[in-house]
CSV table of C-alpha atoms in Angstrom, one decimal:
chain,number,residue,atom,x,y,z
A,1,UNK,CA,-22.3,3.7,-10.8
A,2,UNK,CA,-21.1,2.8,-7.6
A,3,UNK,CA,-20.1,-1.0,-9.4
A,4,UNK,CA,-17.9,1.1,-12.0
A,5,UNK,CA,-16.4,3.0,-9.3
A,6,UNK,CA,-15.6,0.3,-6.9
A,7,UNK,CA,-13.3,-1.9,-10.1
A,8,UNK,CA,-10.5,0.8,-9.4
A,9,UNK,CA,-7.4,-0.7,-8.5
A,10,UNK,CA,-5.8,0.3,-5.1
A,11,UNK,CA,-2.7,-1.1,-3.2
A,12,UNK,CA,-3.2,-5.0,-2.6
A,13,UNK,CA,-6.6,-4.8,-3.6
A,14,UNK,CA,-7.4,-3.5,0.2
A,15,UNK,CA,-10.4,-1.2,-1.4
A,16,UNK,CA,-10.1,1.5,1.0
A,17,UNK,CA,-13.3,3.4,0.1
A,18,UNK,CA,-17.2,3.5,1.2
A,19,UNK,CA,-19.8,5.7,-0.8
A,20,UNK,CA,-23.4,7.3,0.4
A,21,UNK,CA,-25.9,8.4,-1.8
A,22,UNK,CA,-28.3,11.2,-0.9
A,23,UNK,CA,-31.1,10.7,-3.3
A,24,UNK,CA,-32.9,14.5,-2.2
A,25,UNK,CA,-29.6,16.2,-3.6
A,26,UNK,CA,-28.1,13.4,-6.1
A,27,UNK,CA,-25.0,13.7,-4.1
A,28,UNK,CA,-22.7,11.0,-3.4
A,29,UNK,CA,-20.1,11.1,-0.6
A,30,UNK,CA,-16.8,9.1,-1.0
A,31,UNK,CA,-15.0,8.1,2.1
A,32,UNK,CA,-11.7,6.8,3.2
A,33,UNK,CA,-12.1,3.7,4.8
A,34,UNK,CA,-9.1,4.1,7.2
A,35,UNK,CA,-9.4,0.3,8.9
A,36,UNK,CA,-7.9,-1.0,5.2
A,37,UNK,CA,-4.4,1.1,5.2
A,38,UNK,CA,-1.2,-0.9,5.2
A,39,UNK,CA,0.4,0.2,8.4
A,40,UNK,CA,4.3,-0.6,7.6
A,41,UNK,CA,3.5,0.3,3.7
A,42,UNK,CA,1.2,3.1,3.9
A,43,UNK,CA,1.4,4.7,7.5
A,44,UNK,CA,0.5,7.9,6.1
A,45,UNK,CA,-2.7,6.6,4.1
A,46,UNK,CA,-0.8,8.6,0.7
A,47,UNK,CA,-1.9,5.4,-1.4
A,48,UNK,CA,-5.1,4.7,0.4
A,49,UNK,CA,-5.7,8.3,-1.2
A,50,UNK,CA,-4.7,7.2,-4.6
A,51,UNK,CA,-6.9,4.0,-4.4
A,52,UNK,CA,-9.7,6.7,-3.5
A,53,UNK,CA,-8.6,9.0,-6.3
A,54,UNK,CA,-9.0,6.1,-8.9
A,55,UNK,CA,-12.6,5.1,-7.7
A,56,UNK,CA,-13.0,8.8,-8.0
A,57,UNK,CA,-12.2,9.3,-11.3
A,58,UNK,CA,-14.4,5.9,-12.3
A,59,UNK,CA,-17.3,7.0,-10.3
A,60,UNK,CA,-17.1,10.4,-12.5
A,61,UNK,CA,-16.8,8.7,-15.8
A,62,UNK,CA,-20.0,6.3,-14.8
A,63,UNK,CA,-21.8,9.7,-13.9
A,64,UNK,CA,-20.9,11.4,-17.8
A,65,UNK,CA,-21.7,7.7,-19.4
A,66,UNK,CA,-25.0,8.1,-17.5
A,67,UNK,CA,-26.0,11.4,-19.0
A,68,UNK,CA,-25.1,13.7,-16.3
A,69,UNK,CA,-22.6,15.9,-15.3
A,70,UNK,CA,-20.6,15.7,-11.9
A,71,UNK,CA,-19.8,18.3,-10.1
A,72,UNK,CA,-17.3,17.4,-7.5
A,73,UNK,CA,-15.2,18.8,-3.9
A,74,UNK,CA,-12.3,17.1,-2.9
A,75,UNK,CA,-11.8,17.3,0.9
A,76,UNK,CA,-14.8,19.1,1.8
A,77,UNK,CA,-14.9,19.0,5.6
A,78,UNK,CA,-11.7,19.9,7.2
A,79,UNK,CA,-13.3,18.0,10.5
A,80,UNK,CA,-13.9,14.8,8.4
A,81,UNK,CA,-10.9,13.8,7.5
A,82,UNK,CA,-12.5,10.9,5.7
A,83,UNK,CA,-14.8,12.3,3.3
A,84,UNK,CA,-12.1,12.6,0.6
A,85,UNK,CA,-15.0,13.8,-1.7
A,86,UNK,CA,-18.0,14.7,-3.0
A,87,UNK,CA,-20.3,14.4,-6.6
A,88,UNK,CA,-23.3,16.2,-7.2
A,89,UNK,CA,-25.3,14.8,-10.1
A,90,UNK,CA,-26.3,17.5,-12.3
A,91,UNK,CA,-28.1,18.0,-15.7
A,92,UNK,CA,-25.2,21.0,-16.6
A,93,UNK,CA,-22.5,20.4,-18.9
A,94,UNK,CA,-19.2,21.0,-18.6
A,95,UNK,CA,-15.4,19.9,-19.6
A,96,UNK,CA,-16.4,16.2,-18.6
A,97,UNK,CA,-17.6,14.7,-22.2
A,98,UNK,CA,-14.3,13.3,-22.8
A,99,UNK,CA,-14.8,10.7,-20.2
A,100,UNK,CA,-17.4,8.8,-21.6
A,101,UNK,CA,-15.1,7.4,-24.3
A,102,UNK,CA,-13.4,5.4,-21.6
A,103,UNK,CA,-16.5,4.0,-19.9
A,104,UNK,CA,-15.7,0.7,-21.8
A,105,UNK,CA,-12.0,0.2,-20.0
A,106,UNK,CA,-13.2,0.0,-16.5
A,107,UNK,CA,-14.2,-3.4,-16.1
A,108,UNK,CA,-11.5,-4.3,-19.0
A,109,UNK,CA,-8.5,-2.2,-16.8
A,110,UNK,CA,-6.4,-5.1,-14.7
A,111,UNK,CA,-3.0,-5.7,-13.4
A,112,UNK,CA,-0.8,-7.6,-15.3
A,113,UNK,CA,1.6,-8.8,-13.4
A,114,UNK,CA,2.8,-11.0,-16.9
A,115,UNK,CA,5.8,-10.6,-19.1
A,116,UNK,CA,5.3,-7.7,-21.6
A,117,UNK,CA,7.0,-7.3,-25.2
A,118,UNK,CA,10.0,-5.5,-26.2
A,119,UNK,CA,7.9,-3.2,-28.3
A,120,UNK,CA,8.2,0.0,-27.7
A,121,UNK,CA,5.0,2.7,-27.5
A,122,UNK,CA,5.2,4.9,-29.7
A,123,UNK,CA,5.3,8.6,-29.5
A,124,UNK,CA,1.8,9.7,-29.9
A,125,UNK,CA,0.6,7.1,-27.3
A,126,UNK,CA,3.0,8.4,-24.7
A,127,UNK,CA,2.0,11.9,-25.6
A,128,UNK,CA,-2.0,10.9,-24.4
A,129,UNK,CA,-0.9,9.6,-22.0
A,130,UNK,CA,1.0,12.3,-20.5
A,131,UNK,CA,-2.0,14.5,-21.5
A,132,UNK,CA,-4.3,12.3,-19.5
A,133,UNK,CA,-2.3,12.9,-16.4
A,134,UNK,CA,-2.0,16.9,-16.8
A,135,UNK,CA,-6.0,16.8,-17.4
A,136,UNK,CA,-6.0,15.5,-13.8
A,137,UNK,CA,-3.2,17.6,-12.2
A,138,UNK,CA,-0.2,15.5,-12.7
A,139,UNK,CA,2.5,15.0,-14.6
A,140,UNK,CA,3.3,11.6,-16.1
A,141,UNK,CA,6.9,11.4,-17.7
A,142,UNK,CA,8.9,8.4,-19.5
A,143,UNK,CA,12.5,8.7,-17.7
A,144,UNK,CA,15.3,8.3,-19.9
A,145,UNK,CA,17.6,5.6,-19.4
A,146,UNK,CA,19.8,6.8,-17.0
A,147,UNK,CA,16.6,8.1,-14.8
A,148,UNK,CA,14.9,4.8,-15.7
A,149,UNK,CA,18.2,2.5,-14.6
A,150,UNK,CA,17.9,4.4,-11.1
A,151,UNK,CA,14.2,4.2,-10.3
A,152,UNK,CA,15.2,0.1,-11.5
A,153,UNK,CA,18.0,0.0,-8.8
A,154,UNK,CA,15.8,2.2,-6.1
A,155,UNK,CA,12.7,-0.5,-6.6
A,156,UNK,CA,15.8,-3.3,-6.5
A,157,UNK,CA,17.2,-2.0,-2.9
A,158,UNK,CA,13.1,-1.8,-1.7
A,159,UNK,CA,12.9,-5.5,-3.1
A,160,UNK,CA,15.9,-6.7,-1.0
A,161,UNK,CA,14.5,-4.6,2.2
A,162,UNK,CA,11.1,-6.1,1.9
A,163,UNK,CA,12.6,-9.5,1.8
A,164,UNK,CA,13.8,-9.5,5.7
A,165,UNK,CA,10.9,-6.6,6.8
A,166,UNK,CA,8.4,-7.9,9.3
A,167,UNK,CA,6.2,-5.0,8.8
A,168,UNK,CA,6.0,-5.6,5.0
A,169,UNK,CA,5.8,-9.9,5.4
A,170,UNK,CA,2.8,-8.7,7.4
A,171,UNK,CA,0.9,-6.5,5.1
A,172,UNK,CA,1.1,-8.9,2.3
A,173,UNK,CA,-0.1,-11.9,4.6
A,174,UNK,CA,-2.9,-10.0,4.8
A,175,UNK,CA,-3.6,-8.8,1.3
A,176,UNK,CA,-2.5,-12.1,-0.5
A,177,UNK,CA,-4.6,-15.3,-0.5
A,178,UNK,CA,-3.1,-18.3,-1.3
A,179,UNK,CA,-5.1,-21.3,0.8
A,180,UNK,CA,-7.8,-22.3,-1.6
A,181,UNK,CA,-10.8,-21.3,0.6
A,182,UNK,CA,-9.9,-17.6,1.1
A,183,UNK,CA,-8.5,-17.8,-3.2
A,184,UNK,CA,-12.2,-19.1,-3.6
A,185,UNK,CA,-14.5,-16.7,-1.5
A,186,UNK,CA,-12.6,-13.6,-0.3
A,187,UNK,CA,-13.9,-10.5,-2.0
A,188,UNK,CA,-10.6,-8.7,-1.8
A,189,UNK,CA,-7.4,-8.9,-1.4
A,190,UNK,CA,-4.7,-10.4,-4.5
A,191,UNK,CA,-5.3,-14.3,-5.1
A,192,UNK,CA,-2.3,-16.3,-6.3
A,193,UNK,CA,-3.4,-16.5,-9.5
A,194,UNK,CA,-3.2,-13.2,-10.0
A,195,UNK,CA,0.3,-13.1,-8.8
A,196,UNK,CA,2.0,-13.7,-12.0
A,197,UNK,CA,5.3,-15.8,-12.6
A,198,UNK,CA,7.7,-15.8,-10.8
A,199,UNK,CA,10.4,-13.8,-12.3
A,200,UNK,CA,13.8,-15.6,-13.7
A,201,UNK,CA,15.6,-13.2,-15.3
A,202,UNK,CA,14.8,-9.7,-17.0
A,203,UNK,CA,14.5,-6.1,-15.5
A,204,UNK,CA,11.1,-5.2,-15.0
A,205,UNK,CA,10.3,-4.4,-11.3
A,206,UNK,CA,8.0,-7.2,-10.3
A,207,UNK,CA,7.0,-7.7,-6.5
A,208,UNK,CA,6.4,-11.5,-5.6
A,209,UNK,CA,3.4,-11.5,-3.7
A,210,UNK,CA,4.0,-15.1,-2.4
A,211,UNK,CA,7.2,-13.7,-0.9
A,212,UNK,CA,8.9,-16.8,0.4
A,213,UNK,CA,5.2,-19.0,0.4
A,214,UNK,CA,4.9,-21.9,-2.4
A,215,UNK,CA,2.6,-21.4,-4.4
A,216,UNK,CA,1.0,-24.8,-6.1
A,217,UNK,CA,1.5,-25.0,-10.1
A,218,UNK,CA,3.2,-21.4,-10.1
A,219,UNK,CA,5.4,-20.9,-13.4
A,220,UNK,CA,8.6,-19.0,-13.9
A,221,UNK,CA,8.9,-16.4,-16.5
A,222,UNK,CA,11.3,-14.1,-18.0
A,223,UNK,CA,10.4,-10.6,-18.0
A,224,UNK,CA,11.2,-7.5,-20.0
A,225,UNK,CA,14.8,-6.6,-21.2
A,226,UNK,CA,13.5,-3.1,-21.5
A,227,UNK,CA,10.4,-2.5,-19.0
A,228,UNK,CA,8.9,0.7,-20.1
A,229,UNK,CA,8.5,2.6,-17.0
A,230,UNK,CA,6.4,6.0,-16.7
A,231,UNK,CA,6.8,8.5,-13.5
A,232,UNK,CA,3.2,9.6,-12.1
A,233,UNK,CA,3.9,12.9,-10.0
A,234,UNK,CA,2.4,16.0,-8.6
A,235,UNK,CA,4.1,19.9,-7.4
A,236,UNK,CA,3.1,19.0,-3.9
A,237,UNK,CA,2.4,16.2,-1.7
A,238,UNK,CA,-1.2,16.6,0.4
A,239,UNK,CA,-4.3,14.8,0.8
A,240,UNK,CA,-5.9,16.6,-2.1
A,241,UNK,CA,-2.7,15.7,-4.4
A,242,UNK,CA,-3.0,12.5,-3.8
A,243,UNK,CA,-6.5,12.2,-5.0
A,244,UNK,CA,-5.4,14.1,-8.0
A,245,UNK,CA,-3.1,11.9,-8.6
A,246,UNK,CA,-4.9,8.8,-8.3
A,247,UNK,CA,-7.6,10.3,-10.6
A,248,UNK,CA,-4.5,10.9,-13.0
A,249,UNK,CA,-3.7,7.5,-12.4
A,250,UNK,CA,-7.1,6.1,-13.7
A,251,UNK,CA,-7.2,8.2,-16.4
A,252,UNK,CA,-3.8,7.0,-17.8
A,253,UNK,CA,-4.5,3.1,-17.3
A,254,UNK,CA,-8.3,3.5,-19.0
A,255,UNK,CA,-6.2,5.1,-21.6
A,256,UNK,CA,-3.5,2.9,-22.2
A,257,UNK,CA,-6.3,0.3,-21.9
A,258,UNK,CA,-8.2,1.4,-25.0
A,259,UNK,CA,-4.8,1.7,-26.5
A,260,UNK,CA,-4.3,-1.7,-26.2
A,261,UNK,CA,-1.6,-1.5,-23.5
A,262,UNK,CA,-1.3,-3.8,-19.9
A,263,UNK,CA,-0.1,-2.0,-17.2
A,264,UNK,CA,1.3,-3.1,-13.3
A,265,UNK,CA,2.2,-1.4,-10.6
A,266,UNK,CA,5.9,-0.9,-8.9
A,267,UNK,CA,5.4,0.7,-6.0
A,268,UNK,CA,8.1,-0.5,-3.4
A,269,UNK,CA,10.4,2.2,-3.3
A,270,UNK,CA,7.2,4.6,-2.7
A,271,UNK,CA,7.1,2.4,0.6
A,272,UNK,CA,10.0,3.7,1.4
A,273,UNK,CA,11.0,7.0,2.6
A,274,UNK,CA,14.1,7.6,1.5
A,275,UNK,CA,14.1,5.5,-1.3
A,276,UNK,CA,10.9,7.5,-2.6
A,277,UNK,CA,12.6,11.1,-3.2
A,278,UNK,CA,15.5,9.8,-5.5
A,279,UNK,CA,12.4,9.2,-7.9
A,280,UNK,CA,12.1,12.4,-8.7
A,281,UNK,CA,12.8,14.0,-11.8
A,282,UNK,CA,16.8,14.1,-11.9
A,283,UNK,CA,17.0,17.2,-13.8
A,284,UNK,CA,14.4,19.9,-12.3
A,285,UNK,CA,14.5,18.0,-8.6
A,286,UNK,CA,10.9,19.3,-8.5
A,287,UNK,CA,7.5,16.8,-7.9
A,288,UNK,CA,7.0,14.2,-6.0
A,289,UNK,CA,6.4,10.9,-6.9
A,290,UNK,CA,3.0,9.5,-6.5
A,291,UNK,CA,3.3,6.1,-8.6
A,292,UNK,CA,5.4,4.2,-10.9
A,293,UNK,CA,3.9,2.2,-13.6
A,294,UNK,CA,4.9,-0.5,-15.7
A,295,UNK,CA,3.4,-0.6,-19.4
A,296,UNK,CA,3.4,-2.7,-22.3
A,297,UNK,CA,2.3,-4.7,-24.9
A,298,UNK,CA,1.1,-7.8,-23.0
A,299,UNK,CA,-1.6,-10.1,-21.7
A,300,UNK,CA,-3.9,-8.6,-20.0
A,301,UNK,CA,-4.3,-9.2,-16.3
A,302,UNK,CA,-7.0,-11.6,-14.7
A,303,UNK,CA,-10.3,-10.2,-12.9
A,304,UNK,CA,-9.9,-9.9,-8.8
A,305,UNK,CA,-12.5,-10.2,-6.6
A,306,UNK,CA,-14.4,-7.0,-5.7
A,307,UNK,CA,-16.8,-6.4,-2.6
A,308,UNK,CA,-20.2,-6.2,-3.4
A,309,UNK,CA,-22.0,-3.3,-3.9
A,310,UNK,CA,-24.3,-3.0,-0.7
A,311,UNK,CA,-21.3,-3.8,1.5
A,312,UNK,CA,-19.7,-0.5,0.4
A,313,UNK,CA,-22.9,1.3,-0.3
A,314,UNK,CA,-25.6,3.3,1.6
A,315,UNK,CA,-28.3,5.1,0.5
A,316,UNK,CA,-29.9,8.1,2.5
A,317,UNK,CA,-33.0,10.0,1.6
């Protein structure tokens, strides 16, 4: 289970989370592992939380594929900040059936960081979609194209920040692999062949991981006309949203996977402050914006590396 939960996805790959099993009660514990935040790009651990949230909500699928039912406490201990949950095996039933249908899109579910088609998702699939993330607390909207044409310009101005920001050069250096030793044998982080093309022309929001590093045999591409952007977002902006919202996350991109979709991630305005609250929705003003993805028809993304299981495991009586 612990395998399932650990191929979430999580910013740079950091895979911020540990888990402890307590055989006696069939409990697990799911912690924050606070020593992988970004410190320019995350200093207040909000997608550390998501990456938790979406090993969360894979960890609870693996339990209903398994035959039982989890029963689960976010934030249980005030006075351990780090124990972002909890999940009780039990043999009870409960509103939890529905996710054994996407069991089979965890280990297919990866970033594509690719050029997608022009073709547009249809209505019914946006509709699950948005469903998916109101099972899960959120609220995932398609903007319109005025919305959409500011979050594009708002991800454009964190792009062109990035670009002379120390603090962000820094995280990346540290999350990307590029020399072939670390590509080869590091069991996290993004390797350059995950990076994508480089993007020539298009509007999709794509960040270039190799920054201003060559990259050996790296193509050019163009991307999307027309990206297909959907808003992730929750009424308030805590801990325990976060993990709501990374469990809506998950839910969406299993989804979309089944539905045959690829999905990346555009999260640099998020990194920024006040760049992040010009997401929100332009007509209420309510939510905050937990996540912006990218979806479309599309190669799917390669595999990343993942840390083994007994280095984020323990087991206690």
């Amino acid at each position: 289970m612990v395998y399932d939960a650990a191929a979430a996805p999580s910013m740079h790959n950091a895979q911020p989370w540990r888990f402890r099993y307590f055989q006696g009660s069939r409990t697990f514990h799911l912690r924050a592992d606070f020593d992988r935040v970004m410190p320019h790009s995350d200093p207040d651990a909000r997608a550390l939380h998501l990456g938790c949230g979406a090993a969360l909500l894979n960890l609870r699928t693996a339990v209903v594929h398994e035959g039982w039912y989890p029963a689960i406490r976010l934030l249980p201990d005030p006075a351990d900040p780090a124990l972002v949950a909890t999940v009780r095996l039990t043999d009870g039933t409960g509103g939890e059936s529905d996710l054994a249908a996407l069991y089979p899109a965890i280990h297919r579910r990866h970033s594509s960081r690719f050029p997608f088609e022009e073709t547009e998702i249809p209505e019914s699939v946006r509709t699950a979609l948005s469903d998916a993330a109101d099972r899960e607390g959120a609220t995932l909207s398609f903007p319109g194209p005025w919305h959409q044409q500011e979050v594009l310009e708002l991800v454009q101005e964190a792009e062109r920040r990035n670009i002379t920001d120390a603090g962000s050069d820094d995280d990346l250096a540290q999350w990307t692999r590029i020399d072939a030793p670390s590509v080869n044998t590091a069991a996290d982080g993004i390797p350059d062949y995950a990076f994508g093309p480089r993007k020539r022309g298009g509007k999709a929001p794509m960040r270039d991981f190799a920054g201003t590093r060559p990259v050996v045999g790296r193509d050019s591409a163009d991307f999307e006309q027309s990206p297909q952007l959907a808003l992730l977002s929750t009424t308030d902006d805590h801990p325990a949203d976060w993990l709501r919202a990374g469990q809506a996350m998950e839910r969406v991109l299993l989804l979309a996977t089944l539905e045959g979709l690829s999905g990346s991630f555009a999260t640099q305005a998020l990194e920024w402050a006040d760049l992040r609250w010009p997401l929100r929705d332009p007509v209420t003003g309510r939510g905050h914006t937990q996540m912006v993805l990218r979806l479309g028809y599309g190669p799917g993304g390669p595999t990343t590396p993942r840390r083994p299981v007994p280095e984020v495991l323990d087991i206690e009586p």
